[in-house]
Amino acid sequence: MKPAASTAAAVVLATAGGLLTAVVAPASAATTCNSPVYKRQFFANTTFSGTPKKTDCDSAISESWGTGAPATGLPTNNFGVRWTVTRDFGSGGPFAFTAAAQDGIRVYLDGVRKIDLWKNVSSTVTKTVNLTVPKGKHTLRIDYVNWTGSANVKFTYAPRTSATVDKVKPLTPLDPLVSYDTGTNVTKLSWTKNQEMDLAGYRVYRRLRGSTSWTKVGTTTATTLTNTPPATGADYYYEIRAYDKAGNESTGTADALVTSIVLQTPAGYTADVNDTGIWAELDWKPVAGAVKYKVERTDPAGAVKVWDVPGAHYIDETTDRTLSYKYRVAAVDGSGRVSAYTESATVSFAPGAPRELTATAGEGSATLQWTMRPQDGSYQGFRVYRSTSLPVQQTAAQLVSCTTTHTDLPDGSRRFSCGDFSAEEATTYHYAVVAVGTNQKVSDLSNTVTVTTLSSDKPPAPVTGLTATATEYGIELDWAENTEEDLYRYVLYRGVVLGEEGDGQVCSGSEWAWFNVTETAYRDVTLPDGQHRCYWVEARDKAGNTSKWAGAATVVAVDELDLTPSVATPEGSPLTVAARDEGAQGVHVSWNDESATSYDVYRWNPVTKEYDKLGSTPDRWFYDTTATRGTTHHYWTIAHYADGTQSLPGAAYVILEP
């Protein structure tokens, strides 16, 4: 509940940041309330008769007095309160009046009852009425009575601002003043604030004398605005219009004439990409009387940047080649007056040259790949050039028909690929690529790559020098390098030896690993458990030929070391144990059981032929920081339970490479 002000004090409305605040006048003043603050009167009856017991001001009707008296000297039941205010509704329009009360409330507009909830009730009753308020000043009166029980009352009124409901234009702004300063070429406009409750702001329009087309030159919520017309010596008219939250716009104020000063627009204006290919370069002829120039740039999103330039030339080094820009220029004299701007000129850039071009030889073909990054700009296609001599020149090289595909990379780049299938076998070609922009501008040439296409028949030579060495962590393999130019990869086969020694043993295996042409060694990390293994290596070229067509491969056989513990692990343990290499932290041994009170961890000792206890832990994991590298370790874990029993050991192993 808002406290009522003294009846001997006057409350006037002050505006601060759009909020209404009550200011208490001297106690000797009569009770007056400035619109839109209500005058509130308290009566000790429900007929509003006699002299009010108290009169004050109220900025809003929203009270909840409960079962108490609303003011000193009033009864707790059978009292009345009346609020009145006369205010300017501006252009009027659709409004919503909402009343809620316990007990009775009546709402009047200019003496005409609009809401009637006049009944002793035991709970709050609410009603909203939509109505049209005529323009101008009107008086609101709200009568509230409480007969018995709790007392509460609330009333609000607000414009309906939906564009489908509100079709009423705001009133034309009053008292427009327009002045023009010839020293600064600035027009200053001011006007009186409109009274519409749904006012959104004001728009200022300008038109050239003799034209019927208005241009909006400013929008504001204030009652002043400045504008700089083109300094061409022409006559311009200004007018001010109000607009509301529904988008309705008032008629304009009376046209106000302004004659602008004269400063010539820069002539001979040109704008294009400069020699860098990524900056914009602007040129124009000097203007007599100009001390500087304004260069204005607008990007595709509508963002505007303006630079002050001392001479008749400018290079914009802040451009992004992925965008196009509009530029225009105006002259500025010593008094700060600005000429009319030139017509806008659009500058767009060629895309960046394709990057990282590579070529891979095929049989009578070449596969090309290149990269385009986001900062390389917009492009719609590519041209691939092929030449049998250097340098690759667009005017002399052959244009290759090449359908491109692409892969999107994590950094936003794209890796393009296309195949030239019109090449001859065993022929050396030089390639370069250009990108074609969406604006049809062409990039610089990419780097040049040279490739010799393959012939379809000759297989690579068999791989030699293959050795296999058994270690405590697996098998180390090594072989001699094949130096043929078209070598594509090595393929390692792994298998087992079939047959008895002396009876024509064979190695039965399958592809195990692939290697690029720079790799001639491999570590086959496998559990050293005494198996008899065999290996061979095959060479393959870019045409798909394999060394197995050129002769038998060298096969090596090797017996793994056997590091299997001589003490067997009993079957039936409830523990599933795992061990993994965690580098500097050691070996992480873990298990799945959670019911034990503690766990013992053991590691096989190949010297003593026993499992050595490493430690105990209540956790489900253990770190072995003493395990040496370059060998294989076997572990046991035994669980101890609260009843004094223990589990059978669960086993695991880990291979630690050097």
XYZ file of C-alpha atoms in Angstrom:
658
model
C 0.000 0.000 0.000
C 1.306 3.456 -0.895
C 1.130 5.914 2.050
C -1.201 8.864 1.487
C 0.388 12.314 1.504
C -0.721 14.982 3.948
C -3.838 16.860 2.866
C -1.988 20.079 3.554
C 0.775 19.276 1.103
C 0.682 19.690 -2.662
C 2.291 16.981 -4.854
C 3.502 17.912 -8.325
C 4.856 15.581 -11.025
C 8.536 15.660 -11.957
C 10.005 13.743 -14.892
C 13.330 11.975 -14.363
C 14.542 9.552 -17.006
C 10.963 8.853 -18.126
C 9.738 7.943 -14.586
C 7.128 9.880 -12.611
C 8.172 10.991 -9.130
C 6.167 12.910 -6.559
C 7.609 16.210 -5.245
C 6.083 17.525 -2.026
C 5.208 21.221 -2.059
C 5.248 23.438 1.044
C 2.659 22.473 3.669
C 0.859 25.777 3.331
C 0.012 25.221 -0.362
C -3.387 23.990 -1.534
C -3.666 20.400 -2.804
C -3.028 20.518 -6.542
C -1.810 17.594 -8.617
C -0.170 18.115 -11.983
C -1.355 15.807 -14.768
C -0.984 12.900 -15.217
C -0.922 12.509 -11.390
C -4.353 11.803 -9.892
C -6.066 13.915 -7.266
C -7.276 11.491 -4.575
C -10.119 12.146 -2.087
C -11.086 9.963 0.894
C -14.725 9.899 2.097
C -16.140 8.403 5.276
C -19.155 7.117 3.314
C -19.954 5.233 0.114
C -21.925 8.097 -1.510
C -18.963 10.497 -1.813
C -21.021 13.136 0.020
C -19.814 15.897 2.259
C -16.284 17.160 2.654
C -13.486 14.650 1.971
C -11.674 13.513 5.091
C -8.395 13.745 3.260
C -7.105 14.929 -0.136
C -3.688 14.101 -1.653
C -1.996 13.107 -4.940
C -1.443 9.606 -6.311
C 0.747 8.708 -9.306
C -0.898 5.284 -9.722
C -4.036 3.532 -8.533
C -2.831 0.347 -6.897
C -3.873 -0.146 -3.276
C -4.353 -3.070 -0.915
C -5.670 -1.792 2.432
C -6.835 -5.188 3.677
C -9.293 -4.902 6.590
C -7.782 -1.677 7.898
C -8.743 1.949 7.314
C -7.087 3.595 4.278
C -6.333 6.817 6.196
C -6.618 8.315 9.660
C -10.173 9.302 10.491
C -11.789 6.791 8.107
C -13.743 3.700 9.100
C -12.515 0.211 8.199
C -15.771 -0.412 6.289
C -18.192 1.760 4.296
C -15.687 4.280 2.977
C -15.079 5.669 -0.523
C -12.078 6.930 -2.496
C -12.254 9.033 -5.656
C -9.419 9.656 -8.110
C -9.611 12.306 -10.852
C -7.182 13.521 -13.498
C -7.450 15.596 -16.657
C -4.741 14.938 -19.221
C -3.929 15.458 -22.885
C -4.296 12.223 -24.885
C -2.720 13.730 -28.008
C -4.219 12.066 -31.073
C -6.120 9.602 -28.889
C -6.790 6.189 -30.378
C -7.453 2.664 -29.044
C -6.918 2.217 -25.302
C -7.370 -0.585 -22.785
C -8.947 0.354 -19.402
C -8.426 -2.348 -16.747
C -10.053 -2.235 -13.321
C -9.767 -4.684 -10.418
C -11.388 -4.221 -7.007
C -12.881 -5.657 -3.872
C -15.521 -4.173 -3.484
C -16.963 -1.667 -5.995
C -15.266 0.352 -8.737
C -16.625 2.624 -11.463
C -14.566 4.282 -14.190
C -15.737 7.410 -16.032
C -14.294 9.125 -19.104
C -15.562 12.711 -19.428
C -18.448 11.785 -17.131
C -19.463 8.728 -19.151
C -19.284 5.445 -17.264
C -17.024 2.926 -18.997
C -16.572 0.265 -16.290
C -19.163 -0.629 -13.622
C -18.232 -3.248 -10.994
C -20.435 -1.988 -8.141
C -21.086 -4.840 -5.743
C -20.035 -6.034 -2.310
C -17.866 -9.062 -3.104
C -15.629 -11.439 -1.154
C -12.876 -11.648 -3.771
C -11.270 -9.343 -6.320
C -13.210 -8.807 -9.552
C -11.391 -7.681 -12.737
C -12.594 -6.218 -15.998
C -10.832 -4.816 -19.113
C -12.594 -2.569 -21.620
C -11.143 -1.664 -25.029
C -12.297 1.742 -26.237
C -11.263 4.590 -28.483
C -10.278 7.845 -26.803
C -10.793 10.973 -28.931
C -7.881 13.317 -29.389
C -7.210 16.156 -26.964
C -7.797 16.562 -23.226
C -10.128 14.269 -21.267
C -11.022 13.701 -17.645
C -10.789 10.317 -15.933
C -12.706 9.661 -12.700
C -12.409 6.461 -10.718
C -14.805 5.855 -7.802
C -14.051 3.086 -5.341
C -16.100 1.962 -2.318
C -15.533 -0.644 0.354
C -18.629 -1.909 2.123
C -17.277 -4.746 4.214
C -14.231 -6.997 4.460
C -10.876 -6.561 2.723
C -10.293 -3.535 0.518
C -8.109 -3.461 -2.614
C -8.299 -1.520 -5.856
C -6.240 -1.196 -9.030
C -6.825 0.709 -12.271
C -4.593 1.152 -15.333
C -5.049 2.617 -18.766
C -2.669 2.249 -21.694
C -2.698 2.645 -25.454
C -3.060 -0.496 -27.574
C -0.013 -0.394 -29.841
C -0.560 -3.342 -32.159
C -0.364 -2.303 -35.799
C -3.513 -4.323 -36.498
C -5.473 -2.340 -33.865
C -4.010 1.157 -33.847
C -4.668 2.997 -37.112
C -4.625 6.518 -35.617
C -1.775 8.764 -36.713
C 0.035 10.868 -34.110
C -0.563 14.601 -34.158
C 1.786 16.739 -36.197
C 4.627 18.093 -34.026
C 3.975 21.672 -32.906
C 6.159 24.778 -32.858
C 8.758 23.623 -35.393
C 11.862 25.812 -35.620
C 14.407 25.365 -38.451
C 17.642 27.339 -38.673
C 20.687 27.014 -40.933
C 24.296 27.977 -40.147
C 26.137 28.940 -43.322
C 29.460 28.780 -41.508
C 29.112 25.124 -40.619
C 26.577 23.965 -43.246
C 24.404 22.584 -40.416
C 20.609 22.710 -40.241
C 19.175 22.698 -36.693
C 15.578 21.637 -36.084
C 13.521 21.721 -32.874
C 9.850 21.214 -31.935
C 7.470 20.726 -29.009
C 7.018 17.268 -27.483
C 3.882 15.389 -28.589
C 1.353 14.256 -25.969
C 0.686 10.746 -27.344
C 1.182 8.052 -24.734
C 2.287 5.605 -27.478
C 4.753 7.966 -29.131
C 7.859 6.166 -30.419
C 9.829 9.127 -31.762
C 10.265 11.610 -34.567
C 11.585 11.474 -38.119
C 13.097 14.370 -40.020
C 12.768 14.444 -43.801
C 14.505 16.543 -46.454
C 13.755 17.095 -50.140
C 15.366 19.086 -52.913
C 13.327 22.050 -54.063
C 11.437 21.104 -57.203
C 11.338 17.423 -56.195
C 8.400 15.602 -54.630
C 10.569 12.872 -53.140
C 11.368 13.100 -49.429
C 14.501 11.511 -47.923
C 14.588 10.575 -44.259
C 17.730 12.173 -42.795
C 17.288 11.430 -39.104
C 15.310 9.639 -36.395
C 15.255 10.654 -32.730
C 13.303 10.396 -29.500
C 14.424 13.903 -28.512
C 12.904 17.176 -29.752
C 16.007 18.430 -31.581
C 18.086 17.186 -34.502
C 20.846 18.511 -36.745
C 21.515 17.696 -40.379
C 24.178 18.616 -42.921
C 22.725 19.056 -46.430
C 24.880 18.635 -49.548
C 26.946 21.811 -49.993
C 25.792 22.421 -53.554
C 24.073 25.786 -53.191
C 20.701 24.097 -53.742
C 17.448 24.804 -51.856
C 16.168 22.121 -49.506
C 12.912 21.728 -47.578
C 12.700 20.090 -44.160
C 9.725 18.715 -42.272
C 9.238 16.807 -39.003
C 6.885 13.878 -38.478
C 5.957 11.968 -35.326
C 5.502 8.187 -35.350
C 3.980 5.841 -32.774
C 4.677 2.315 -31.573
C 2.236 0.865 -34.107
C 4.228 2.454 -36.942
C 1.692 5.191 -37.724
C 3.315 8.406 -38.893
C 1.880 11.903 -38.595
C 1.632 14.453 -41.360
C 4.679 16.663 -41.670
C 5.175 20.100 -40.252
C 5.091 23.065 -42.632
C 8.003 22.886 -45.087
C 11.003 24.939 -43.943
C 13.332 26.200 -46.682
C 17.139 26.102 -46.388
C 19.632 27.254 -49.045
C 22.933 25.345 -48.725
C 26.382 26.802 -49.259
C 28.388 25.855 -52.360
C 31.433 23.518 -52.370
C 32.211 21.536 -55.498
C 31.884 17.756 -55.488
C 35.217 16.063 -56.320
C 35.439 15.308 -60.054
C 37.267 12.527 -61.889
C 36.561 10.082 -59.082
C 37.705 6.453 -59.603
C 37.867 3.478 -57.236
C 39.399 0.074 -57.918
C 41.645 -2.636 -56.513
C 45.268 -1.502 -56.211
C 48.389 -3.443 -57.169
C 48.360 -5.555 -53.989
C 45.077 -7.133 -55.104
C 43.657 -6.845 -51.574
C 43.367 -3.058 -50.998
C 41.098 -0.436 -52.515
C 42.639 2.620 -54.223
C 40.664 5.857 -54.757
C 41.627 8.881 -56.885
C 39.922 12.191 -57.719
C 40.782 15.711 -58.859
C 41.588 18.327 -56.217
C 38.728 20.742 -55.348
C 39.436 24.480 -55.094
C 39.038 25.659 -51.498
C 39.123 22.159 -50.012
C 41.503 21.553 -47.106
C 40.657 17.862 -46.794
C 38.291 15.211 -48.064
C 35.921 12.720 -46.503
C 36.124 9.140 -47.781
C 33.061 7.087 -46.826
C 32.970 3.288 -47.081
C 29.873 1.101 -46.718
C 30.222 -2.677 -46.352
C 27.587 -5.261 -47.404
C 26.094 -5.252 -43.872
C 25.489 -1.499 -44.076
C 28.278 -0.552 -41.639
C 29.821 2.826 -42.521
C 33.374 4.057 -41.913
C 34.582 7.587 -42.695
C 38.183 8.788 -43.029
C 39.496 12.366 -43.247
C 42.052 12.444 -46.070
C 44.454 15.368 -46.710
C 44.957 14.824 -50.454
C 43.113 13.660 -53.559
C 44.204 10.035 -53.203
C 43.525 7.267 -50.701
C 44.363 3.567 -50.273
C 42.130 1.615 -47.915
C 44.358 -1.025 -46.281
C 41.598 -2.338 -43.963
C 39.668 -4.267 -46.603
C 38.630 -7.901 -46.475
C 38.877 -9.506 -49.903
C 35.859 -11.671 -49.090
C 33.668 -8.542 -49.202
C 32.817 -5.819 -51.700
C 32.599 -2.181 -50.628
C 30.961 1.038 -51.800
C 33.062 4.208 -51.638
C 32.219 7.864 -52.129
C 34.135 11.103 -51.543
C 33.241 14.672 -50.469
C 35.345 17.829 -50.133
C 35.676 19.822 -46.885
C 36.706 23.516 -46.757
C 38.434 25.481 -43.978
C 35.109 26.252 -42.262
C 34.216 22.588 -42.058
C 31.599 22.789 -44.793
C 31.141 19.551 -46.714
C 30.359 19.253 -50.405
C 27.931 16.801 -51.906
C 29.359 13.298 -52.134
C 30.363 11.700 -55.403
C 28.333 8.798 -56.731
C 29.236 5.568 -54.946
C 31.708 3.249 -56.666
C 31.847 -0.460 -55.839
C 35.197 -2.174 -55.315
C 35.302 -5.964 -55.315
C 38.350 -8.188 -55.217
C 39.646 -11.172 -57.127
C 39.918 -14.281 -54.956
C 43.275 -15.322 -53.579
C 45.407 -17.722 -55.581
C 44.874 -21.424 -54.825
C 47.334 -22.575 -52.168
C 49.451 -25.694 -51.628
C 48.944 -27.169 -55.109
C 50.171 -30.771 -55.322
C 50.098 -33.357 -58.095
C 50.089 -37.139 -57.850
C 51.003 -39.227 -60.886
C 48.685 -41.895 -62.237
C 48.696 -44.051 -65.328
C 48.425 -41.465 -68.068
C 46.821 -39.121 -65.522
C 47.533 -36.696 -62.699
C 45.483 -35.958 -59.602
C 45.728 -32.329 -58.473
C 44.883 -30.959 -55.031
C 44.866 -27.405 -53.664
C 43.507 -25.438 -50.721
C 41.314 -22.336 -50.483
C 41.070 -20.567 -47.116
C 38.137 -18.429 -45.896
C 40.236 -15.274 -46.236
C 40.823 -15.994 -49.932
C 37.443 -14.479 -50.831
C 34.492 -15.655 -52.879
C 34.993 -17.956 -55.858
C 32.713 -19.919 -58.134
C 35.164 -22.158 -59.960
C 38.724 -22.852 -61.072
C 40.798 -23.057 -64.240
C 43.533 -25.712 -64.443
C 46.437 -25.052 -66.817
C 48.881 -27.693 -68.109
C 52.149 -27.155 -69.948
C 55.090 -29.278 -71.081
C 57.466 -26.339 -70.584
C 58.141 -23.726 -67.909
C 56.905 -21.232 -66.894
C 53.193 -22.059 -67.019
C 51.514 -19.123 -68.783
C 47.748 -18.754 -69.110
C 48.097 -17.467 -72.664
C 50.180 -20.445 -73.837
C 49.272 -23.355 -71.533
C 46.522 -25.848 -72.240
C 43.273 -25.401 -70.301
C 42.384 -28.797 -68.792
C 38.837 -30.049 -68.368
C 38.837 -31.014 -64.712
C 35.789 -31.635 -62.488
C 36.507 -30.608 -58.897
C 35.371 -32.082 -55.611
C 36.216 -30.750 -52.176
C 36.584 -31.659 -48.517
C 35.845 -29.194 -45.703
C 38.735 -28.851 -43.237
C 38.382 -28.092 -39.495
C 39.800 -24.548 -39.854
C 37.120 -23.584 -42.413
C 39.381 -24.143 -45.424
C 38.502 -26.417 -48.319
C 40.794 -28.941 -49.978
C 39.918 -29.319 -53.657
C 40.782 -32.235 -55.902
C 40.464 -32.973 -59.607
C 41.896 -35.504 -62.031
C 43.492 -34.790 -65.411
C 42.714 -37.924 -67.402
C 43.689 -36.496 -70.786
C 47.457 -36.787 -70.150
C 49.842 -39.202 -71.883
C 51.671 -42.004 -70.083
C 55.294 -41.464 -68.992
C 55.132 -37.738 -69.802
C 56.303 -34.793 -67.667
C 53.761 -31.984 -67.174
C 53.689 -28.689 -65.273
C 50.408 -27.536 -63.709
C 49.059 -24.299 -62.194
C 45.531 -23.288 -61.120
C 43.596 -19.996 -60.840
C 40.363 -19.277 -58.956
C 37.482 -17.468 -60.669
C 35.533 -15.093 -58.416
C 31.766 -14.659 -58.260
C 32.466 -11.240 -59.784
C 34.291 -13.004 -62.681
C 37.652 -11.633 -61.536
C 40.492 -14.155 -61.781
C 43.116 -14.809 -59.114
C 46.858 -14.991 -59.615
C 48.324 -18.359 -60.588
C 48.957 -20.868 -57.846
C 52.362 -22.381 -57.315
C 53.522 -24.623 -60.172
C 53.859 -28.388 -59.697
C 55.635 -30.858 -61.937
C 54.688 -34.516 -62.293
C 55.627 -37.390 -64.603
C 52.730 -39.666 -65.399
C 53.112 -43.407 -64.947
C 53.148 -46.185 -67.454
C 50.861 -49.132 -66.830
C 53.230 -52.192 -66.996
C 56.492 -52.077 -65.013
C 56.272 -53.453 -61.431
C 58.651 -52.274 -58.669
C 61.610 -54.469 -57.698
C 61.234 -56.957 -54.807
C 62.029 -55.608 -51.340
C 65.411 -56.798 -49.990
C 67.293 -56.742 -46.718
C 64.357 -57.747 -44.521
C 65.382 -58.660 -40.953
C 63.291 -59.633 -37.913
C 64.579 -59.475 -34.318
C 62.689 -60.872 -31.324
C 62.550 -58.616 -28.241
C 60.845 -58.633 -24.857
C 58.161 -56.294 -26.308
C 57.625 -57.873 -29.754
C 59.432 -58.076 -33.121
C 61.635 -55.339 -34.651
C 61.545 -55.358 -38.495
C 63.794 -53.508 -40.944
C 64.237 -53.592 -44.736
C 66.194 -51.899 -47.505
C 64.791 -48.766 -49.179
C 63.336 -48.993 -52.698
C 64.405 -45.802 -54.544
C 62.158 -46.066 -57.612
C 60.519 -42.686 -58.406
C 56.968 -43.976 -58.721
C 57.004 -46.001 -55.497
C 53.702 -45.479 -53.651
C 53.902 -47.575 -50.474
C 55.223 -50.675 -48.692
C 52.872 -53.414 -47.514
C 53.912 -55.664 -44.607
C 52.510 -59.198 -44.429
C 52.474 -61.175 -41.172
C 51.705 -64.887 -40.820
C 52.620 -68.263 -39.397
C 54.857 -70.976 -40.792
C 53.031 -74.058 -42.059
C 54.627 -77.455 -42.580
C 57.505 -79.312 -40.989
C 61.096 -78.178 -41.296
C 62.726 -79.828 -44.306
C 59.373 -80.620 -45.927
C 58.843 -77.325 -47.789
C 57.575 -74.919 -45.164
C 55.510 -71.947 -46.309
C 54.549 -68.638 -44.665
C 50.766 -68.237 -44.620
C 49.968 -64.565 -43.943
C 47.911 -61.530 -44.828
C 48.360 -57.760 -45.066
C 49.241 -56.408 -41.636
C 50.355 -52.780 -42.114
C 50.924 -50.141 -44.823
C 53.821 -47.650 -44.877
C 54.712 -44.615 -46.931
C 57.859 -44.580 -49.053
C 59.999 -42.971 -46.324
C 59.347 -45.752 -43.774
C 61.585 -48.842 -43.855
C 61.162 -50.137 -40.301
C 58.328 -51.382 -38.111
C 57.912 -52.492 -34.510
C 55.348 -55.283 -34.222
C 54.341 -54.912 -30.559
C 52.952 -58.286 -29.545
C 52.921 -60.508 -26.458
C 56.190 -62.493 -26.300
C 54.711 -65.940 -25.761
C 57.014 -68.063 -27.920
C 55.007 -68.114 -31.170
C 56.756 -68.860 -34.456
C 56.022 -65.977 -36.859
C 56.978 -65.072 -40.426
C 56.988 -61.768 -42.368
C 57.536 -60.385 -45.854
C 57.308 -56.881 -47.399
C 55.823 -55.964 -50.753
C 56.435 -52.730 -52.733
C 53.632 -51.048 -54.731
C 53.897 -48.190 -57.219
C 51.471 -45.384 -58.064
C 50.066 -47.322 -61.005
C 49.016 -50.149 -58.690
C 51.807 -52.491 -59.799
C 53.224 -54.733 -57.060
C 56.697 -56.223 -56.567
C 55.231 -59.717 -56.314
C 54.965 -59.610 -60.114
C 58.734 -59.042 -60.345
C 59.867 -62.053 -58.304
C 59.543 -63.869 -55.010
C 59.640 -61.742 -51.893
C 62.180 -62.309 -49.122
C 60.465 -64.083 -46.233
C 61.925 -64.092 -42.725
C 60.833 -66.323 -39.875
C 61.394 -65.576 -36.218
C 60.602 -67.196 -32.865
C 59.142 -64.820 -30.313
C 60.760 -64.748 -26.893
C 58.634 -66.556 -24.310
C 58.100 -64.427 -21.193
C 55.070 -66.413 -19.999
C 55.208 -66.883 -16.167
C 56.052 -70.459 -15.182
C 53.485 -70.237 -12.363
C 50.053 -70.659 -13.904
C 47.181 -68.397 -12.843
C 44.380 -70.408 -11.183
C 40.998 -70.265 -12.838
C 37.873 -68.927 -11.128
C 39.013 -65.516 -9.851
C 36.152 -62.970 -9.474
C 38.557 -60.192 -10.446
C 38.864 -58.927 -14.014
C 42.238 -57.171 -14.061
C 43.597 -54.725 -16.652
C 47.013 -53.089 -17.009
C 47.946 -50.165 -19.230
C 51.031 -48.085 -19.947
C 50.686 -44.510 -18.622
C 54.171 -43.337 -19.502
C 55.942 -41.389 -16.747
C 53.248 -42.350 -14.223
C 54.084 -46.025 -14.612
C 51.770 -48.982 -15.162
C 48.126 -48.457 -14.148
C 46.718 -51.755 -12.805
C 42.939 -51.804 -12.191
C 40.177 -54.346 -11.454
C 36.409 -54.511 -11.293
C 35.689 -55.804 -7.752
C 34.340 -53.333 -5.136
C 33.406 -55.697 -2.273
C 36.847 -56.262 -0.732
C 38.474 -54.310 2.081
C 41.906 -54.301 0.422
C 43.808 -55.646 -2.561
C 47.368 -56.997 -2.972
C 49.173 -56.366 -6.271
C 51.984 -58.687 -7.479
C 54.386 -58.618 -10.477
C 56.087 -61.665 -11.981
C 59.830 -61.819 -11.380
C 61.439 -63.785 -14.237
C 64.655 -64.225 -12.215
C 63.184 -65.708 -9.010
C 60.295 -67.317 -10.928
C 57.824 -65.928 -8.387
C 55.219 -63.156 -8.181
C 56.675 -60.344 -6.032
C 54.248 -58.308 -3.923
C 54.325 -54.616 -4.947
C 51.900 -53.305 -2.319
C 48.350 -53.192 -0.943
C 45.583 -50.679 -1.549
C 41.915 -50.170 -0.566
C 41.267 -48.667 -4.014
C 40.421 -50.444 -7.255
C 43.647 -49.363 -8.881
C 47.384 -49.334 -8.298
C 50.296 -47.538 -9.991
C 53.470 -49.575 -10.551
C 56.142 -46.878 -10.856
C 59.056 -49.332 -10.762
C 58.278 -51.266 -13.950
C 61.182 -51.157 -16.409
C 60.558 -50.314 -20.055
C 61.482 -52.424 -23.064
C 59.890 -55.594 -21.727
C 56.559 -57.283 -20.851
C 55.211 -57.402 -17.268
C 52.660 -59.833 -15.815
C 50.509 -58.905 -12.788
C 48.294 -60.613 -10.200
C 45.686 -58.919 -8.001
C 44.231 -60.712 -4.921
C 41.207 -59.348 -2.996
C 40.894 -59.554 0.830
C 37.362 -59.545 2.301
C 35.962 -58.461 5.658
C 35.320 -62.055 6.732
C 39.045 -62.882 6.486
C 38.873 -64.735 3.181
C 40.708 -63.822 -0.012
C 40.062 -64.324 -3.724
C 41.980 -66.291 -6.295
C 44.367 -64.005 -8.233
C 43.168 -62.159 -11.325
C 45.868 -61.704 -13.994
C 46.834 -59.139 -16.623
C 49.894 -58.126 -18.605
C 51.271 -54.955 -20.204
C 53.883 -54.446 -22.927
C 56.171 -51.451 -22.294
C 57.960 -50.335 -25.423
C 61.419 -48.770 -25.012
